[in-house]
Coordinates of C-alpha atoms in Angstrom, one line a residue:
Chain N
X1 CA 17.5 -31.0 -5.1
X2 CA 18.8 -34.1 -3.3
X3 CA 17.2 -37.4 -3.6
X4 CA 17.7 -38.7 -0.3
X5 CA 17.5 -42.4 -0.3
X6 CA 18.4 -44.9 -2.9
X7 CA 16.9 -48.3 -3.1
X8 CA 17.9 -51.0 -5.4
X9 CA 14.9 -52.2 -7.4
X10 CA 15.1 -55.9 -6.6
X11 CA 12.9 -58.1 -8.5
X12 CA 10.4 -59.5 -6.0
X13 CA 9.4 -63.1 -6.5
X14 CA 5.7 -63.1 -5.8
X15 CA 6.0 -66.6 -4.6
X16 CA 8.3 -65.6 -1.8
X17 CA 6.0 -62.9 -0.4
X18 CA 4.6 -63.7 2.9
X19 CA 0.8 -63.2 2.5
X20 CA 0.2 -62.0 6.0
X21 CA 2.7 -59.3 5.8
X22 CA 1.2 -55.8 5.5
X23 CA 4.4 -54.2 4.8
X24 CA 4.7 -53.7 1.1
X25 CA 6.8 -50.7 1.4
X26 CA 9.4 -52.1 -0.9
X27 CA 6.9 -51.5 -3.7
X28 CA 6.7 -47.8 -3.1
X29 CA 9.0 -45.2 -4.7
X30 CA 11.6 -43.9 -2.4
X31 CA 11.1 -40.9 -0.2
X32 CA 12.1 -37.6 -1.8
X33 CA 13.4 -34.6 0.0
X34 CA 13.8 -31.4 -2.0
X35 CA 16.1 -29.3 0.0
X36 CA 15.4 -25.7 1.2
X37 CA 15.3 -23.3 -1.8
X38 CA 16.0 -19.6 -1.7
X39 CA 13.0 -18.9 0.4
X40 CA 13.8 -21.7 2.8
X41 CA 11.0 -23.9 1.5
X42 CA 11.6 -27.6 1.9
X43 CA 9.5 -30.3 0.3
X44 CA 9.3 -33.9 1.5
X45 CA 7.5 -36.4 -0.7
X46 CA 6.6 -39.7 0.9
X47 CA 4.7 -42.6 -0.5
X48 CA 2.4 -44.7 1.6
X49 CA -0.4 -47.2 1.4
X50 CA -3.5 -45.9 2.9
X51 CA -6.2 -47.9 4.7
X52 CA -7.8 -49.1 1.5
X53 CA -4.5 -50.4 0.2
X54 CA -4.1 -47.6 -2.3
X55 CA -0.8 -46.0 -3.0
X56 CA -0.8 -42.5 -1.7
X57 CA 1.6 -39.7 -2.3
X58 CA 2.0 -37.2 0.6
X59 CA 3.8 -34.0 -0.1
X60 CA 4.7 -31.9 2.9
X61 CA 5.9 -28.4 2.2
X62 CA 7.7 -26.6 5.1
X63 CA 9.4 -23.3 5.3
X64 CA 12.4 -23.5 7.5
X65 CA 13.1 -20.1 9.0
X66 CA 15.8 -19.3 11.4
X67 CA 14.8 -16.5 13.7
X68 CA 16.7 -14.8 16.4
X69 CA 14.5 -14.1 19.3
X70 CA 15.2 -12.2 22.5
X71 CA 15.0 -14.1 25.7
X72 CA 11.7 -12.5 26.6
X73 CA 10.3 -13.4 23.2
X74 CA 11.2 -17.0 23.7
X75 CA 9.6 -16.9 27.1
X76 CA 6.5 -15.4 25.6
X77 CA 6.1 -18.4 23.3
X78 CA 5.2 -20.5 26.2
X79 CA 2.5 -18.2 27.5
X80 CA -1.0 -19.6 28.0
X81 CA -3.8 -18.5 25.9
X82 CA -6.3 -16.2 27.5
X83 CA -9.6 -14.5 26.8
X84 CA -11.4 -15.8 23.8
X85 CA -8.5 -17.9 22.8
X86 CA -8.4 -20.0 26.0
X87 CA -11.0 -22.4 24.7
X88 CA -9.6 -22.8 21.3
X89 CA -8.7 -26.2 19.9
X90 CA -5.5 -26.5 18.1
X91 CA -7.1 -26.7 14.7
X92 CA -9.1 -23.5 14.8
X93 CA -9.4 -21.7 11.5
X94 CA -8.8 -18.2 12.6
X95 CA -5.3 -18.1 11.2
X96 CA -4.6 -19.5 7.8
X97 CA -2.0 -19.2 5.1
X98 CA -3.3 -17.6 2.0
X99 CA -3.8 -20.0 -0.9
X100 CA -2.7 -17.4 -3.4
X101 CA 0.8 -16.1 -3.8
X102 CA 0.6 -12.4 -3.4
X103 CA 3.5 -10.4 -4.8
X104 CA 4.4 -6.7 -4.5
X105 CA 3.1 -5.8 -7.9
X106 CA 5.5 -3.3 -9.4
X107 CA 3.9 -0.2 -10.8
X108 CA 5.9 -0.3 -13.9
X109 CA 8.7 -2.6 -14.6
X110 CA 12.0 -0.8 -14.0
X111 CA 13.8 0.0 -17.3
X112 CA 16.3 -2.9 -17.0
X113 CA 13.7 -5.5 -16.4
X114 CA 11.1 -4.9 -19.0
X115 CA 10.8 -7.8 -21.4
X116 CA 10.6 -5.4 -24.3
X117 CA 13.4 -3.5 -22.8
X118 CA 15.0 -0.9 -24.9
X119 CA 18.3 0.8 -24.8
X120 CA 16.7 4.2 -25.1
X121 CA 13.8 3.4 -22.8
X122 CA 11.5 4.9 -25.4
X123 CA 8.2 3.2 -25.5
X124 CA 8.0 3.8 -29.2
X125 CA 10.7 1.2 -29.7
X126 CA 8.3 -1.4 -28.4
X127 CA 6.9 -1.3 -32.0
X128 CA 9.5 -3.9 -32.7
X129 CA 7.2 -6.5 -31.1
X130 CA 4.6 -7.6 -33.7
X131 CA 1.2 -6.3 -33.0
X132 CA 2.4 -4.1 -30.2
X133 CA 1.4 -0.8 -31.6
X134 CA -2.2 -1.9 -31.6
X135 CA -2.3 -2.6 -27.9
X136 CA -2.8 0.9 -26.4
X137 CA -3.8 1.4 -22.8
X138 CA -6.3 4.3 -22.5
X139 CA -5.1 5.1 -19.0
X140 CA -1.4 5.4 -19.1
X141 CA -1.0 5.4 -22.9
X142 CA 1.8 3.0 -23.0
X143 CA 1.7 1.3 -26.4
X144 CA 2.3 -2.4 -26.7
X145 CA 2.5 -3.1 -23.0
X146 CA -1.0 -3.9 -21.8
X147 CA -4.6 -3.3 -22.5
X148 CA -6.6 -0.8 -20.5
X149 CA -8.2 -3.4 -18.3
X150 CA -4.8 -4.7 -17.3
X151 CA -3.3 -1.3 -16.6
X152 CA -1.3 -1.4 -13.4
X153 CA -2.5 2.1 -12.6
X154 CA -6.1 1.4 -12.8
X155 CA -7.2 3.1 -9.7
X156 CA -4.8 5.9 -10.1
X157 CA -6.0 6.8 -13.6
X158 CA -9.6 6.0 -13.5
X159 CA -11.4 7.0 -16.6
X160 CA -13.8 9.0 -14.6
X161 CA -11.4 11.4 -13.0
X162 CA -12.2 15.1 -13.1
X163 CA -9.6 17.3 -14.7
X164 CA -7.8 19.3 -12.1
X165 CA -4.5 21.0 -11.8
X166 CA -2.0 18.9 -10.1
X167 CA 0.6 20.1 -7.6
X168 CA 3.2 17.5 -8.6
X169 CA 3.0 18.0 -12.2
X170 CA 6.3 19.0 -13.8
X171 CA 4.9 20.0 -17.1
X172 CA 2.9 23.2 -17.6
X173 CA 0.3 21.8 -19.9
X174 CA -3.2 22.8 -18.6
X175 CA -5.7 20.6 -20.3
X176 CA -4.0 20.1 -23.6
X177 CA -4.8 17.1 -25.6
X178 CA -5.3 16.1 -29.2
X179 CA -8.6 17.4 -30.5
X180 CA -11.2 19.1 -28.4
X181 CA -10.0 21.6 -25.8
X182 CA -12.5 20.5 -23.1
X183 CA -11.4 16.9 -23.2
X184 CA -8.6 16.1 -20.8
X185 CA -6.9 12.7 -21.4
X186 CA -6.4 10.5 -18.3
X187 CA -2.7 11.0 -18.3
X188 CA -3.2 14.7 -17.8
X189 CA -6.0 14.6 -15.3
X190 CA -5.6 15.2 -11.6
X191 CA -4.5 12.0 -10.0
X192 CA -2.8 10.7 -13.0
X193 CA 0.6 9.2 -12.7
X194 CA 2.5 11.9 -14.4
X195 CA 5.9 10.4 -13.9
X196 CA 4.9 7.4 -15.8
X197 CA 3.1 9.4 -18.3
X198 CA 5.8 12.0 -18.5
X199 CA 8.2 10.3 -20.8
X200 CA 5.4 8.6 -22.5
X201 CA 3.7 11.8 -23.1
X202 CA 6.8 13.3 -24.7
X203 CA 6.9 10.3 -27.0
X204 CA 3.2 10.8 -27.7
X205 CA 3.9 14.5 -28.0
X206 CA 0.5 15.7 -27.0
X207 CA 1.9 19.1 -26.3
X208 CA 3.8 19.2 -29.5
X209 CA 0.9 18.4 -31.7
X210 CA 0.2 20.5 -34.8
X211 CA -3.1 20.6 -36.6
X212 CA -3.0 21.0 -40.3
X213 CA -6.3 21.9 -42.1
X214 CA -7.4 22.6 -45.6
X215 CA -5.6 19.6 -47.0
X216 CA -6.4 18.4 -50.5
X217 CA -8.4 15.2 -50.9
X218 CA -5.6 12.9 -51.8
X219 CA -3.2 14.0 -49.1
X220 CA -2.1 11.1 -46.9
X221 CA 0.1 10.5 -43.9
X222 CA 3.4 10.0 -45.8
X223 CA 2.8 13.3 -47.6
X224 CA 2.5 15.2 -44.3
X225 CA 5.6 13.4 -43.1
X226 CA 7.5 14.5 -46.1
X227 CA 6.2 18.0 -45.6
X228 CA 7.0 18.4 -42.0
X229 CA 10.1 16.3 -41.8
X230 CA 12.5 19.2 -42.5
X231 CA 11.5 20.9 -39.4
X232 CA 12.5 18.2 -37.0
X233 CA 11.7 14.6 -35.9
X234 CA 8.2 13.7 -36.3
X235 CA 6.9 10.9 -34.1
X236 CA 3.5 10.6 -35.6
X237 CA 1.6 12.1 -38.4
X238 CA -2.0 11.3 -39.1
X239 CA -4.5 12.4 -41.7
X240 CA -8.2 12.0 -41.0
X241 CA -9.7 9.7 -43.7
X242 CA -13.3 9.3 -44.5
X243 CA -13.8 5.5 -44.4
X244 CA -16.5 5.5 -47.0
X245 CA -14.9 7.6 -49.7
X246 CA -11.3 7.0 -48.7
X247 CA -10.6 10.6 -49.2
X248 CA -8.9 12.9 -46.7
X249 CA -11.3 14.8 -44.7
X250 CA -9.2 17.8 -45.1
X251 CA -7.2 17.8 -41.8
X252 CA -4.6 15.9 -40.0
X253 CA -2.2 16.0 -37.1
X254 CA 1.5 16.0 -36.9
X255 CA 3.3 15.2 -33.6
X256 CA 6.8 16.6 -33.1
X257 CA 9.4 15.4 -30.6
X258 CA 10.4 19.0 -29.9
X259 CA 8.3 22.0 -29.3
X260 CA 10.6 24.3 -31.1
X261 CA 10.4 22.2 -34.2
X262 CA 6.6 22.3 -34.0
X263 CA 6.7 26.1 -33.6
X264 CA 8.9 26.5 -36.6
X265 CA 6.8 24.3 -38.7
X266 CA 3.7 26.3 -37.7
X267 CA 5.4 29.6 -38.6
X268 CA 6.7 28.4 -41.9
X269 CA 3.9 26.3 -43.2
X270 CA 0.9 28.3 -42.1
X271 CA -0.4 29.8 -45.3
X272 CA 1.9 27.6 -47.5
X273 CA 0.5 26.5 -50.8
X274 CA 0.4 22.8 -51.0
X275 CA -1.3 20.9 -53.8
X276 CA -3.2 24.0 -54.9
X277 CA -4.7 24.7 -51.5
X278 CA -3.5 27.1 -48.8
X279 CA -2.6 25.2 -45.7
X280 CA -3.6 26.3 -42.3
X281 CA -1.1 25.1 -39.7
X282 CA -1.6 25.7 -35.9
X283 CA -1.3 24.2 -32.5
X284 CA -3.6 21.3 -32.0
X285 CA -5.3 22.9 -29.0
X286 CA -5.7 26.5 -27.8
X287 CA -2.1 27.6 -27.6
X288 CA -0.5 26.4 -24.5
X289 CA 2.2 28.5 -22.9
Chain B
X1 CA 4.9 -14.2 -0.5
X2 CA 2.0 -16.0 1.1
X3 CA 0.3 -13.8 3.6
X4 CA -1.2 -15.2 6.7
X5 CA -4.9 -14.3 7.0
X6 CA -6.1 -13.8 10.5
X7 CA -9.8 -13.5 11.0
X8 CA -10.2 -12.9 14.6
X9 CA -12.4 -9.8 14.4
X10 CA -15.9 -9.7 13.3
X11 CA -15.8 -6.0 12.6
X12 CA -13.4 -3.7 10.7
X13 CA -9.9 -3.3 12.0
X14 CA -8.9 0.1 13.4
X15 CA -5.3 -0.3 14.5
X16 CA -2.3 -2.6 14.5
X17 CA 0.7 -2.4 16.7
X18 CA 3.8 -4.6 17.0
X19 CA 5.7 -4.8 20.3
X20 CA 9.3 -3.7 20.4
X21 CA 10.8 -7.2 20.0
X22 CA 8.6 -7.8 17.0
X23 CA 7.2 -11.1 18.2
X24 CA 3.7 -9.9 19.2
X25 CA 1.1 -8.2 17.2
X26 CA -1.8 -6.3 18.8
X27 CA -4.9 -5.7 16.7
X28 CA -7.8 -3.4 17.6
X29 CA -11.1 -3.4 15.9
X30 CA -14.6 -2.1 16.1
X31 CA -15.7 -5.3 17.8
X32 CA -14.7 -4.2 21.3
X33 CA -11.9 -6.9 21.8
X34 CA -8.3 -6.1 21.1
X35 CA -6.5 -9.3 20.2
X36 CA -2.9 -10.5 20.6
X37 CA -1.3 -12.6 18.0
X38 CA 2.1 -14.1 17.5
X39 CA 3.8 -12.1 14.8
X40 CA 5.6 -14.9 13.0
X41 CA 2.9 -17.4 12.3
X42 CA -0.3 -15.4 13.1
X43 CA -1.4 -17.7 15.9
X44 CA -3.8 -16.1 18.2
X45 CA -2.6 -15.8 21.7
X46 CA -5.5 -14.1 23.5
X47 CA -8.1 -11.4 23.6
X48 CA -8.6 -8.6 26.1
X49 CA -12.2 -8.5 27.2
X50 CA -13.7 -5.5 28.9
X51 CA -14.4 -2.7 26.5
X52 CA -17.9 -1.8 25.5
X53 CA -17.2 0.0 22.4
X54 CA -15.1 0.1 19.3
X55 CA -11.4 0.1 20.2
X56 CA -9.6 2.8 18.3
X57 CA -6.0 2.5 19.2
X58 CA -3.6 0.7 21.4
X59 CA 0.1 0.9 22.5
X60 CA 2.3 -1.6 24.2
X61 CA 5.1 -0.8 26.7
X62 CA 8.7 -1.4 25.7
X63 CA 8.9 -4.6 27.9
X64 CA 5.7 -5.8 26.4
X65 CA 4.1 -6.1 29.8
X66 CA 1.5 -3.4 29.6
X67 CA -1.1 -2.6 27.0
X68 CA -3.1 0.5 26.8
X69 CA -6.2 0.8 24.7
X70 CA -8.5 3.6 23.8
X71 CA -12.1 2.9 23.1
X72 CA -15.4 4.5 22.0
X73 CA -16.9 3.5 25.3
X74 CA -15.3 6.6 26.8
X75 CA -12.6 4.8 28.6
X76 CA -8.9 3.9 28.1
X77 CA -7.8 0.8 29.8
X78 CA -4.5 -0.6 31.0
X79 CA -4.1 -4.3 30.6
X80 CA -1.6 -6.9 31.6
X81 CA -0.4 -8.2 28.3
X82 CA 0.3 -11.8 29.4
X83 CA -2.9 -12.6 31.3
X84 CA -5.4 -10.4 29.6
X85 CA -6.3 -8.9 33.0
X86 CA -7.7 -5.4 33.0
X87 CA -5.5 -3.4 35.4
X88 CA -7.0 0.1 35.3
X89 CA -9.6 2.1 33.6
X90 CA -9.3 5.8 32.8
X91 CA -12.8 7.2 32.5
X92 CA -13.5 10.2 30.3
X93 CA -16.6 12.0 29.3
X94 CA -16.2 11.2 25.6
X95 CA -14.9 8.5 23.4
X96 CA -11.1 8.1 23.4
X97 CA -9.5 8.0 20.0
X98 CA -5.7 7.6 20.3
X99 CA -3.3 6.4 22.9
X100 CA 0.5 6.4 23.0
X101 CA 3.0 5.5 25.7
X102 CA 5.9 7.9 26.3
X103 CA 9.5 6.8 26.1
X104 CA 10.0 5.1 29.4
X105 CA 6.3 4.2 29.6
X106 CA 5.7 6.4 32.7
X107 CA 3.3 8.7 30.8
X108 CA 0.6 8.2 28.2
X109 CA -1.1 10.6 25.9
X110 CA -4.8 9.9 25.3
X111 CA -7.1 11.9 23.0
X112 CA -10.8 12.3 23.5
X113 CA -13.4 13.2 20.9
X114 CA -16.0 15.9 21.0
X115 CA -19.1 14.7 22.7
X116 CA -22.2 16.7 23.8
X117 CA -20.6 19.6 25.6
X118 CA -17.1 18.2 26.1
X119 CA -14.5 19.5 23.6
X120 CA -12.0 17.3 22.0
X121 CA -8.9 17.2 24.1
X122 CA -5.5 15.7 24.6
X123 CA -4.8 14.2 28.1
X124 CA -1.5 13.2 29.6
X125 CA -1.7 10.6 32.3
X126 CA 1.0 9.3 34.5
X127 CA 1.4 5.6 34.4
X128 CA 2.5 4.0 37.7
X129 CA 4.9 1.1 37.9
X130 CA 2.5 -0.8 40.1
X131 CA -1.1 -0.9 38.9
X132 CA -2.3 -0.6 42.4
X133 CA -0.9 2.9 42.7
X134 CA -2.5 4.0 39.5
X135 CA -4.5 7.2 39.7
X136 CA -6.7 8.6 37.0
X137 CA -5.7 12.3 37.3
X138 CA -4.4 14.0 34.2
X139 CA -1.1 15.6 34.3
X140 CA -1.8 17.9 31.5
X141 CA -4.9 18.6 29.3
X142 CA -4.5 20.3 25.9
X143 CA -7.2 21.7 23.7
X144 CA -7.2 22.5 20.0
X145 CA -8.8 25.8 18.9
X146 CA -11.7 24.0 17.3
X147 CA -12.9 21.7 20.0
X148 CA -15.5 20.1 17.8
X149 CA -13.0 18.5 15.5
X150 CA -11.6 15.1 16.3
X151 CA -8.0 14.6 17.2
X152 CA -7.2 11.4 15.4
X153 CA -3.7 10.9 16.6
X154 CA -1.5 12.3 19.3
X155 CA 2.0 10.9 19.8
X156 CA 5.0 11.8 21.8
X157 CA 7.9 13.7 20.2
X158 CA 11.5 12.9 20.7
X159 CA 12.5 12.4 24.3
X160 CA 8.9 13.2 25.4
X161 CA 9.6 16.9 25.1
X162 CA 6.8 17.5 22.7
X163 CA 3.4 16.1 21.8
X164 CA 2.4 16.0 18.2
X165 CA -1.3 16.0 17.4
X166 CA -3.2 15.7 14.1
X167 CA -6.8 15.3 13.3
X168 CA -9.9 16.4 11.5
X169 CA -9.0 20.1 11.4
X170 CA -6.1 19.2 9.0
X171 CA -3.6 21.0 11.2
X172 CA -0.6 19.2 12.8
X173 CA 0.3 20.8 16.1
X174 CA 3.3 20.5 18.2
X175 CA 2.9 21.1 21.9
X176 CA 5.4 21.5 24.6
X177 CA 5.0 18.9 27.3
X178 CA 6.3 20.9 30.2
X179 CA 4.2 24.0 29.7
X180 CA 1.4 22.8 27.5
X181 CA 2.0 25.7 25.0
X182 CA 1.5 25.3 21.3
X183 CA 4.9 25.4 19.8
X184 CA 4.2 25.0 16.1
X185 CA 1.5 24.2 13.7
X186 CA 1.2 23.6 10.0
X187 CA -0.1 26.4 7.8
X188 CA -2.6 26.1 5.0
X189 CA -0.4 26.0 2.0
X190 CA 1.9 23.3 3.3
X191 CA -0.5 21.3 5.3
X192 CA -3.1 18.7 4.4
X193 CA -6.3 19.8 2.7
X194 CA -8.5 17.3 4.5
X195 CA -8.7 15.4 7.7
X196 CA -5.6 13.7 8.8
X197 CA -6.3 10.1 9.6
X198 CA -3.1 8.6 10.5
X199 CA 0.4 9.3 11.8
X200 CA 3.5 7.2 12.0
X201 CA 6.8 8.0 13.7
X202 CA 10.2 7.0 12.3
X203 CA 12.0 4.4 14.3
X204 CA 14.5 7.1 15.5
X205 CA 11.8 9.8 16.0
X206 CA 13.5 12.1 13.5
X207 CA 10.5 12.4 11.2
X208 CA 6.9 11.3 10.9
X209 CA 4.4 10.5 8.3
X210 CA 0.8 11.6 8.2
X211 CA -1.9 10.3 6.0
X212 CA -5.1 12.1 5.1
X213 CA -8.3 12.2 3.1
X214 CA -8.4 14.9 0.5
X215 CA -11.3 16.8 -1.1
X216 CA -9.6 16.7 -4.4
X217 CA -10.0 12.9 -4.4
X218 CA -6.2 12.7 -4.3
X219 CA -4.7 11.8 -1.0
X220 CA -1.2 12.7 -0.3
X221 CA 0.6 12.8 2.9
X222 CA 3.7 14.5 4.1
X223 CA 6.7 13.5 6.0
X224 CA 7.5 16.2 8.6
X225 CA 10.6 17.0 10.5
X226 CA 9.4 17.0 14.1
X227 CA 11.6 19.6 15.6
X228 CA 10.9 22.3 13.2
X229 CA 7.8 21.0 11.4
X230 CA 9.0 21.2 7.9
X231 CA 7.5 19.5 5.0
X232 CA 10.1 17.1 3.6
X233 CA 8.2 14.8 1.1
X234 CA 4.8 14.3 -0.3
X235 CA 3.4 11.1 -1.6
X236 CA 0.4 11.1 -3.9
X237 CA -2.1 8.3 -4.3
X238 CA -5.4 8.2 -6.0
X239 CA -7.3 7.2 -2.9
X240 CA -8.0 8.7 0.6
X241 CA -5.3 7.4 2.9
X242 CA -6.5 5.7 6.1
X243 CA -3.2 4.3 7.4
X244 CA 0.5 4.9 7.0
X245 CA 3.6 3.0 8.0
X246 CA 7.3 3.3 7.5
X247 CA 9.7 0.5 7.1
X248 CA 12.4 0.5 9.8
X249 CA 14.8 -1.3 7.5
X250 CA 14.5 0.1 4.0
X251 CA 13.5 3.5 2.8
X252 CA 10.0 2.5 2.1
X253 CA 6.7 4.0 3.0
X254 CA 3.4 2.2 2.9
X255 CA 0.0 3.7 2.5
X256 CA -3.3 2.0 3.0
X257 CA -6.5 3.5 1.9
X258 CA -9.9 3.0 0.6
X259 CA -11.4 3.7 -2.8
X260 CA -12.4 6.9 -4.1
X261 CA -16.2 7.3 -4.3
X262 CA -16.2 8.0 -8.0
X263 CA -14.3 4.8 -8.7
X264 CA -16.7 2.6 -6.8
X265 CA -18.9 1.7 -9.8
X266 CA -16.5 2.1 -12.6
X267 CA -13.8 -0.3 -11.5
X268 CA -14.2 -4.0 -12.1
X269 CA -15.6 -6.3 -9.4
X270 CA -12.6 -8.4 -8.7
X271 CA -12.5 -9.1 -5.1
X272 CA -9.3 -8.6 -3.0
X273 CA -8.2 -5.5 -4.9
X274 CA -7.6 -3.1 -2.1
X275 CA -4.0 -2.7 -1.8
X276 CA -1.3 -1.3 0.4
X277 CA 0.9 0.9 -1.7
X278 CA 4.6 0.9 -1.3
X279 CA 6.5 4.1 -2.1
X280 CA 10.2 4.9 -2.1
X281 CA 10.6 7.3 0.8
X282 CA 13.2 9.5 -0.8
X283 CA 12.2 9.5 -4.4
X284 CA 8.5 9.8 -3.6
X285 CA 7.7 7.3 -6.3
X286 CA 5.3 4.5 -6.1
X287 CA 7.1 1.1 -6.1
X288 CA 4.1 -1.1 -6.2
X289 CA 1.2 -2.5 -4.2
X290 CA 0.2 -5.5 -2.3
X291 CA -3.3 -6.5 -3.0
X292 CA -5.6 -8.8 -1.1
X293 CA -8.0 -7.0 1.1
X294 CA -11.6 -7.1 0.4
X295 CA -12.3 -3.7 1.9
X296 CA -10.4 -0.5 2.5
X297 CA -7.3 -0.8 4.6
X298 CA -7.6 0.9 7.9
X299 CA -4.4 -0.2 9.7
X300 CA -0.8 -0.8 8.7
X301 CA 2.1 -1.8 10.8
X302 CA 5.7 -2.8 10.1
X303 CA 7.5 -5.3 12.2
X304 CA 10.5 -3.6 13.9
X305 CA 12.8 -5.9 12.1
X306 CA 11.5 -4.7 8.8
X307 CA 11.1 -8.2 7.4
X308 CA 7.3 -8.4 7.6
X309 CA 4.3 -6.1 7.8
X310 CA 0.7 -6.5 8.5
X311 CA -2.4 -4.8 7.3
X312 CA -5.9 -4.6 8.7
X313 CA -8.9 -3.9 6.7
X314 CA -12.6 -3.0 6.7
X315 CA -13.2 -6.7 5.9
X316 CA -12.1 -7.7 9.4
X317 CA -9.0 -9.5 8.3
X318 CA -5.5 -9.0 9.4
X319 CA -3.1 -10.0 6.7
X320 CA 0.5 -10.7 7.8
X321 CA 3.1 -10.6 5.1
X322 CA 6.6 -11.9 5.4
X323 CA 8.7 -10.5 2.6
X324 CA 10.4 -12.6 0.0
X325 CA 14.0 -12.1 -0.7
X326 CA 13.2 -10.1 -3.8
X327 CA 11.6 -7.4 -1.7
X328 CA 15.0 -6.5 -0.3
X329 CA 16.4 -6.1 -3.8
X330 CA 13.9 -3.7 -5.2
X331 CA 15.5 -1.1 -7.4
X332 CA 13.7 1.9 -8.7

């Protein structure tokens, strides 16, 4: 940024001003030239008096671009207009610069650039941000990043997509999800961005979800956590609670990080006596291969 | 970046082409008048008047002196780029869909649609140096097995030895120019599942990119190795692909498409949300998108210097984008 001109602010004695003179330029702030920035944009700010004697600030923004043109290209610049363009005046509105700045919107911020960037790249660590857990996108299932309506993959993961097998899918889940077998969550549907959802899915562990039924009334999340922890790392454990009575509805879900851990938990705890009820522990959906 | 909006066409755009030097941009639309623009500031230079139907495709000679256009009025016309004068008209019995100059500009391949009792065909015409000497005879005429299916694009292979055609019958075919024999075609498992809408050659002719609609409401297109017709990469989008382009500078691929029918009422009504999607050519991953069009994107073209690209939409706008410096530093 270079302020081009310098003017000493001299105190003008009004008595010395010649009344006929129109040129009051000394009253104006100096001309400013903000030199070319990284995109080559140059700004020139000039102050003038307009016809009504009002002070006017004129900002001219120009982009200075150096282009190497071939000789023929240079010659083409001086061609005459033809066809429908022949009768055009210089100020025709066919061509205009967009008023909006359009950027190449990245699909998901690359690992190193995310504001909530984490060393492990695990989206679960976004929980560090207050309130982040509550902000879950229904489409790509990223927690703490954006709401559904702001999902960068809106058209890719439309909520109305039909579930279909995908050729590019690397995982072999066919329609697994938490809960009903027929429901296919958006990240698993055909057309979903699996690469984005891939690591997120693992952290959500839809395929490593275990359903526990026949729980006693006062069983809560932490109890399940304690019960399943010995088998491996649990990312999430949830017990369905009846809001009215605040009692457990008798079932819950535990999400493991690894499939093997989940399998071992199922094998060991199915039929286990817990708080005087026999637990039933199984895969959360029809057993996926 | 601040794209330059060029609203010279009243009807949807069909095709965009830069000249080899990258200073001129030709746009074709359904409004019968191909237009010439300067590629740096989008200023309109002229229009080519003469066609009576939608102009589907165009190509410009290497020295930017000759333009060939294919139109639905059953003709392909040769024009003088500078003056807009019509030099020659190739008459066909059916609408022409795609045109492409050969290396050296002495031959052109023109495809025609199925119409009444004329089957869809690929014609090769000789282009004379002096327009006075131009004759309208075909040097070669090729026909696909299903003559009723449109051949959306036909281009010359490396060194004019082959012609590559792709169209509604979802099969990409490679023909020998000398003999007219079919050399190779894609099979069902590897090929597209729906009509192929667009084709783009690499700058060095070593591979090409095809875009297609797909019944599964997922459009993907593949990058083929021309000599042996092998599938190299596949890019998946959620929308049918209408146009494809490859950056001559970076390993980027751009797809332009529409909107899946099922998404039309469920997405919000923000205008300007049709986007050109950028993918990493090698990793096959989506990098991002450039929004702005008010209708599906029908045409995409990269400037040969790789520093700008333009997109043409159903909305009749051509949007010319000059990349910011951060585009060149994109890391996946």
